[in-house]
PDB file of C-alpha atoms in Angstrom:
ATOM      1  CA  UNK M   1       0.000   0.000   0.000  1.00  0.00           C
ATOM      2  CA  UNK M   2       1.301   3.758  -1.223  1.00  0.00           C
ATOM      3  CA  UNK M   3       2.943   5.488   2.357  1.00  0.00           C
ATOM      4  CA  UNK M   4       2.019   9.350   2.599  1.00  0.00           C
ATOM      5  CA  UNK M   5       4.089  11.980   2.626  1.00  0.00           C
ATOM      6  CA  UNK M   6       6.841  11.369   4.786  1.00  0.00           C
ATOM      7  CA  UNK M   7       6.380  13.182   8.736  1.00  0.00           C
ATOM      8  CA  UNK M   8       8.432  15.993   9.047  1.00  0.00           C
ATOM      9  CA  UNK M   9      10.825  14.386  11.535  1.00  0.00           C
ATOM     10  CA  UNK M  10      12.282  12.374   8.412  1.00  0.00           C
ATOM     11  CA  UNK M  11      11.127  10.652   4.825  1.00  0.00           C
ATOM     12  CA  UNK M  12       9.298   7.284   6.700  1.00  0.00           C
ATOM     13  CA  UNK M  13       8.134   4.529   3.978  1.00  0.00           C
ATOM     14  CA  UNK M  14       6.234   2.686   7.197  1.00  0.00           C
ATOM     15  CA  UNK M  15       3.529   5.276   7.645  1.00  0.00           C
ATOM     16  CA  UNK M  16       0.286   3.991   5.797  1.00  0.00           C
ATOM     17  CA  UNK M  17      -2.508   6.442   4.748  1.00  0.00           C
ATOM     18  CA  UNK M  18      -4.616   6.583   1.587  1.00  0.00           C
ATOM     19  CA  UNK M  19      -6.259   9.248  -0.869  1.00  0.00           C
ATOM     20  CA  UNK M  20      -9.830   9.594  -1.696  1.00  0.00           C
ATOM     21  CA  UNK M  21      -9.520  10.323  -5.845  1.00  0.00           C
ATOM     22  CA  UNK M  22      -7.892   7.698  -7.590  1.00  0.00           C
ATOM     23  CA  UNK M  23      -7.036   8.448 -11.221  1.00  0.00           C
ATOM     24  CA  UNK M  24      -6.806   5.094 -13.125  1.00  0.00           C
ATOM     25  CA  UNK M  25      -5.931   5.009 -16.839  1.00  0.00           C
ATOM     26  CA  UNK M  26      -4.477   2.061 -19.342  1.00  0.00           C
ATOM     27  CA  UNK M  27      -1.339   2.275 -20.930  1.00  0.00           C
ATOM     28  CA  UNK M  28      -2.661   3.627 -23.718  1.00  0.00           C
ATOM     29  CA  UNK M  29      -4.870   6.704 -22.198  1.00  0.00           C
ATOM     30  CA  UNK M  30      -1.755   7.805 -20.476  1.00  0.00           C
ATOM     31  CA  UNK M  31      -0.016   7.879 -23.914  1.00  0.00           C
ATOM     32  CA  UNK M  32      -2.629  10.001 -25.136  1.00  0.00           C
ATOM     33  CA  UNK M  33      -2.718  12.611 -22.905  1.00  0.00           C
ATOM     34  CA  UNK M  34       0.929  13.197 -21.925  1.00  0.00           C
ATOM     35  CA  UNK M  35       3.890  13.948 -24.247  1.00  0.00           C
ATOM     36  CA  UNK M  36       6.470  11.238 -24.707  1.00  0.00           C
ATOM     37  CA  UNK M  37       9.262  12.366 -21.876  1.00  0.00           C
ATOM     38  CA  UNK M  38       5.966  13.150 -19.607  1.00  0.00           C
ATOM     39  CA  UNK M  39       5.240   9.538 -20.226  1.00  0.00           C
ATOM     40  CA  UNK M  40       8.837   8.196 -19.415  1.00  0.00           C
ATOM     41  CA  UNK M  41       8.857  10.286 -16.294  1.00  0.00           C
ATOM     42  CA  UNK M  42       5.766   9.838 -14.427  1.00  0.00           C
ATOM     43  CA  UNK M  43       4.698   5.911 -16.060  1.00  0.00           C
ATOM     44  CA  UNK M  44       7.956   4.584 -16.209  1.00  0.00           C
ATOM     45  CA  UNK M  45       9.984   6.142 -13.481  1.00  0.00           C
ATOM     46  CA  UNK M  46      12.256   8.058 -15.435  1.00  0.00           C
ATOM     47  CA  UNK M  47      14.601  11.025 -14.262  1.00  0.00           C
ATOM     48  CA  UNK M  48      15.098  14.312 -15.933  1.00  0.00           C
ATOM     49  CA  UNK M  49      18.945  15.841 -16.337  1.00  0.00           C
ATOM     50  CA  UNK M  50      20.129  18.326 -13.704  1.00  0.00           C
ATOM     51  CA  UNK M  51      19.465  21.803 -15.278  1.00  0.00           C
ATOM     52  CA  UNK M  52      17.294  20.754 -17.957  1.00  0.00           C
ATOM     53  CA  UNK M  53      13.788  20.352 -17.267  1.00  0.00           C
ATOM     54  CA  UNK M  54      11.019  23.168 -16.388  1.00  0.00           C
ATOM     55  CA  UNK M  55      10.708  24.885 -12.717  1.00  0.00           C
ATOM     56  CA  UNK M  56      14.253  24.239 -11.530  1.00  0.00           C
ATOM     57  CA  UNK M  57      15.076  27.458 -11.934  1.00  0.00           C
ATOM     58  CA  UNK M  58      11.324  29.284 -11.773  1.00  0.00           C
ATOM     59  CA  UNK M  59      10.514  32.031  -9.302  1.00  0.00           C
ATOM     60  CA  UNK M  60       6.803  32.502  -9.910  1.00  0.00           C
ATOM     61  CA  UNK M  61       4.692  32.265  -7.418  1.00  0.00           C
ATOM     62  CA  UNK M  62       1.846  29.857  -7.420  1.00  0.00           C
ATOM     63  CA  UNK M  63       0.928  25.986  -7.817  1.00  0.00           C
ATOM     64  CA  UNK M  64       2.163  22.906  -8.573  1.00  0.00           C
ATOM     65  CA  UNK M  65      -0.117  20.065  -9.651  1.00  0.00           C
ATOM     66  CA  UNK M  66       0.820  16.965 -11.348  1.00  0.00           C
ATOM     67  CA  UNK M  67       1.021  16.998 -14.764  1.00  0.00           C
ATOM     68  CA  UNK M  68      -1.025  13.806 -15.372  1.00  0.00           C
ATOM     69  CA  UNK M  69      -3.764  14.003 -13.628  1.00  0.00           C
ATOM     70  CA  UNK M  70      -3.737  18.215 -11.922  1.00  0.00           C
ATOM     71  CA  UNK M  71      -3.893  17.153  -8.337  1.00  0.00           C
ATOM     72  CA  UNK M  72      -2.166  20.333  -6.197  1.00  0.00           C
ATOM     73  CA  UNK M  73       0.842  18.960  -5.059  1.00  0.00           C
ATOM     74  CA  UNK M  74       3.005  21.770  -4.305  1.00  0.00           C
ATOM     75  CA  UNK M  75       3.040  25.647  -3.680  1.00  0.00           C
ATOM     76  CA  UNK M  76       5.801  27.744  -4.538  1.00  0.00           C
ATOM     77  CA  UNK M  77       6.265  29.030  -0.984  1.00  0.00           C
ATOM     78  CA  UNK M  78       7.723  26.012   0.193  1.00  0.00           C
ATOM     79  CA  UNK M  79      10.206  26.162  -3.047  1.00  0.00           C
ATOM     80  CA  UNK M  80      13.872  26.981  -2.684  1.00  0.00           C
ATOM     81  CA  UNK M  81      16.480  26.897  -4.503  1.00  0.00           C
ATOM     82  CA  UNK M  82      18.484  23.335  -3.370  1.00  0.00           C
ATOM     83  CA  UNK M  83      21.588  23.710  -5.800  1.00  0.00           C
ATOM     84  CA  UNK M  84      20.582  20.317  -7.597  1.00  0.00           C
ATOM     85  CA  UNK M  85      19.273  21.112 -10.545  1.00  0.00           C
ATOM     86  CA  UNK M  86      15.365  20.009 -10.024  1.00  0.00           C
ATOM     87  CA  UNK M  87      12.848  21.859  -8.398  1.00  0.00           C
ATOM     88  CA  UNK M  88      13.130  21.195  -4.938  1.00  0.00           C
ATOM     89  CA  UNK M  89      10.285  22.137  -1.941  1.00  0.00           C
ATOM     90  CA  UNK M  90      10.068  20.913   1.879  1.00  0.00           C
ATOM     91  CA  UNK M  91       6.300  19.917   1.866  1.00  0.00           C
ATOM     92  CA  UNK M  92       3.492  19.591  -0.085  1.00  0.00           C
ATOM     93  CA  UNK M  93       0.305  21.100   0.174  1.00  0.00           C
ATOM     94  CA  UNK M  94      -1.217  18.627   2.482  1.00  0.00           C
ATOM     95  CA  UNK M  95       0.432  15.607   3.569  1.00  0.00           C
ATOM     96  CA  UNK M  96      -1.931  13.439   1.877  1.00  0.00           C
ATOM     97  CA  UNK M  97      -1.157  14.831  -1.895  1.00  0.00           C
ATOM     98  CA  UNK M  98       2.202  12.514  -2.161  1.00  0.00           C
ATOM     99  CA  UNK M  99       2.660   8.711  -1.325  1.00  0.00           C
ATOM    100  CA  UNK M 100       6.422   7.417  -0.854  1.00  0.00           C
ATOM    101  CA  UNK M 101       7.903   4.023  -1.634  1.00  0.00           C
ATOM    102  CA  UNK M 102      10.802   2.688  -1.334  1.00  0.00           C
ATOM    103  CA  UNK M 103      12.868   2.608  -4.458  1.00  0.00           C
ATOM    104  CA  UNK M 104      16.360   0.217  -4.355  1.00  0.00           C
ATOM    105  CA  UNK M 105      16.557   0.994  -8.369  1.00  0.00           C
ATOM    106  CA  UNK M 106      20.764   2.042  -9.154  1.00  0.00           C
ATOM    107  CA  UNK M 107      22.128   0.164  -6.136  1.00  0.00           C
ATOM    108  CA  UNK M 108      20.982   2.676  -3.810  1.00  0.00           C
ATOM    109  CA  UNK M 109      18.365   3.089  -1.165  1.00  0.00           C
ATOM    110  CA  UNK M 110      16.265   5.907  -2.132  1.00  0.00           C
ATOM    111  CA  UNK M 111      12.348   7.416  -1.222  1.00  0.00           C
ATOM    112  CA  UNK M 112      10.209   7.751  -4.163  1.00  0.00           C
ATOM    113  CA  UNK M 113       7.903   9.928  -4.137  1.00  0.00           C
ATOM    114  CA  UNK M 114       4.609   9.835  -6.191  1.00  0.00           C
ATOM    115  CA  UNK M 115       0.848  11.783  -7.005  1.00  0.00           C
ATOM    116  CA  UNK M 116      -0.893  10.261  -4.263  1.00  0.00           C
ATOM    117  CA  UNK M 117      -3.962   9.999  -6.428  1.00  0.00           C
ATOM    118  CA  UNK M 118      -2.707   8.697  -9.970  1.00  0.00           C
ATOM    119  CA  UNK M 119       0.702   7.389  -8.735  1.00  0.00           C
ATOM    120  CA  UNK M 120       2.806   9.085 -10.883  1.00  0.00           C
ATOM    121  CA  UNK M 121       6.391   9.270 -10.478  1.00  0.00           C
ATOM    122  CA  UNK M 122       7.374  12.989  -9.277  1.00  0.00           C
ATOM    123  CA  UNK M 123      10.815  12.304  -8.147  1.00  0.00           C
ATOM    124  CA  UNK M 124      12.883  11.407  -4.326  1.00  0.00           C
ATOM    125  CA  UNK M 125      12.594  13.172  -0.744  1.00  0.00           C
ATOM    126  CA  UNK M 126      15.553  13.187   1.034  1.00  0.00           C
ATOM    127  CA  UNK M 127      16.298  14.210   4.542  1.00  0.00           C
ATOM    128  CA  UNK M 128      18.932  16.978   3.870  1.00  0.00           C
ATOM    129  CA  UNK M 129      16.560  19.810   3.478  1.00  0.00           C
ATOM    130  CA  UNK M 130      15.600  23.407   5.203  1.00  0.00           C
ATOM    131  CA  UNK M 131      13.145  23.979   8.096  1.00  0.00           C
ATOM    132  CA  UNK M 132      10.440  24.008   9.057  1.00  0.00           C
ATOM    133  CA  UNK M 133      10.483  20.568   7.557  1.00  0.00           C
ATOM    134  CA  UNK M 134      14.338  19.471   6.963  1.00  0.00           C
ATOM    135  CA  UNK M 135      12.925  17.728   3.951  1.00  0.00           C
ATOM    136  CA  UNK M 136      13.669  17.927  -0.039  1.00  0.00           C
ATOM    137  CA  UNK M 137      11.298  17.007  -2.359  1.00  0.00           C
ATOM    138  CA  UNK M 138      13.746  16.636  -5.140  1.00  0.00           C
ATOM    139  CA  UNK M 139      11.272  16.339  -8.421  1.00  0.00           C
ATOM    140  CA  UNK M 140      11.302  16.615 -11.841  1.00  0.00           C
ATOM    141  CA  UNK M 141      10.304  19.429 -13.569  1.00  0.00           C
ATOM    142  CA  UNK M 142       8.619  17.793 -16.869  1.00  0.00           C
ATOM    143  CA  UNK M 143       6.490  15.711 -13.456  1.00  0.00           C
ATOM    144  CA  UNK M 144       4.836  19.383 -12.737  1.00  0.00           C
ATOM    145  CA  UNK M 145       2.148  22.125 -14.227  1.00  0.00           C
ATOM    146  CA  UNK M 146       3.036  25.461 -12.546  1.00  0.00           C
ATOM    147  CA  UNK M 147      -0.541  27.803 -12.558  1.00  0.00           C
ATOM    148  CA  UNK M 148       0.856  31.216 -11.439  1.00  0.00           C
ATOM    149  CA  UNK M 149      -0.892  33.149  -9.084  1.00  0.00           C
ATOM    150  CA  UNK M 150      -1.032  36.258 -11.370  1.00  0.00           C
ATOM    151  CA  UNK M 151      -2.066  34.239 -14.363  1.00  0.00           C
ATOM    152  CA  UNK M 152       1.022  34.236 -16.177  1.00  0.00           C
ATOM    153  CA  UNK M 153       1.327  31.135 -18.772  1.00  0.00           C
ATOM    154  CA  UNK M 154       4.713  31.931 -19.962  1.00  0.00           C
ATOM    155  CA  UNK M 155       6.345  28.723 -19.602  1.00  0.00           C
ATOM    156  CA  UNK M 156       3.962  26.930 -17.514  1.00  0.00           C
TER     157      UNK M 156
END
């Protein structure tokens, strides 16, 4: 069973909670409505390059949703600037709009974390971040659909 978000005191994959909307699609209605690297990223677990993807570097202020299914995930107040390359943020906006599981994939022991309602892949959370939370959500970019607050579209 998908974990939520992990407590502030560190990324836990033992805590158990559940969303209300699931988004459930084929194989083939995910194809349709996302763009190839969308695809690779949130279906099939892929990472983005450091430095390349949208929102590592954006300042706007507003919100993140998923890009698969538009669940809020994150707002750009709890955005900073991490050094890494991918958008990075200490919480979510609720603790129940991200699950985490355990990933082992490259040799290493990692948290995944995913859209708690359609179980896309978003990115890791590590436990090397800023207060409040000392969390980083490190995610990728092509994961996320910014809506700015002021209604700017420019690259969103």
């Amino acid at each position: 069973m998908p974990n939520p978000a992990p407590s502030p005191a560190a990324p836990s994959p033992t805590a158990h909670g559940d969303s209300d909307a699931k988004v459930v699609k084929s194989e083939s209605e995910w194809r349709s409505c996302l763009t190839p690297e969308q695809f690779r990223i949130t279906r099939e677990h892929g990472t983005e390059r450091a430095f390349t993807g949208p929102y590592w570097d954006e300042k706007r202020a507003g919100l993140y949703s998923c890009v698969a299914c538009g669940t809020p995930l994150f707002r750009s107040e709890a955005k900073y600037d991490s050094g890494t390359g991918w958008p990075s943020f200490f919480s979510p906006v609720s603790p129940d709009a991200v699950v985490t599981h355990e990933d082992t994939s490259h040799g290493m022991r990692r948290i995944e974390v995913r859209c708690a309602s359609c179980e896309s892949h978003l990115g890791h959370v590590f436990p090397d971040g800023p207060a409040p939370t000392g969390l980083r959500f490190c995610l990728n970019g092509t994961a996320l659909k910014l809506a700015p607050d002021d209604g700017d579209t420019r690259g969103a």
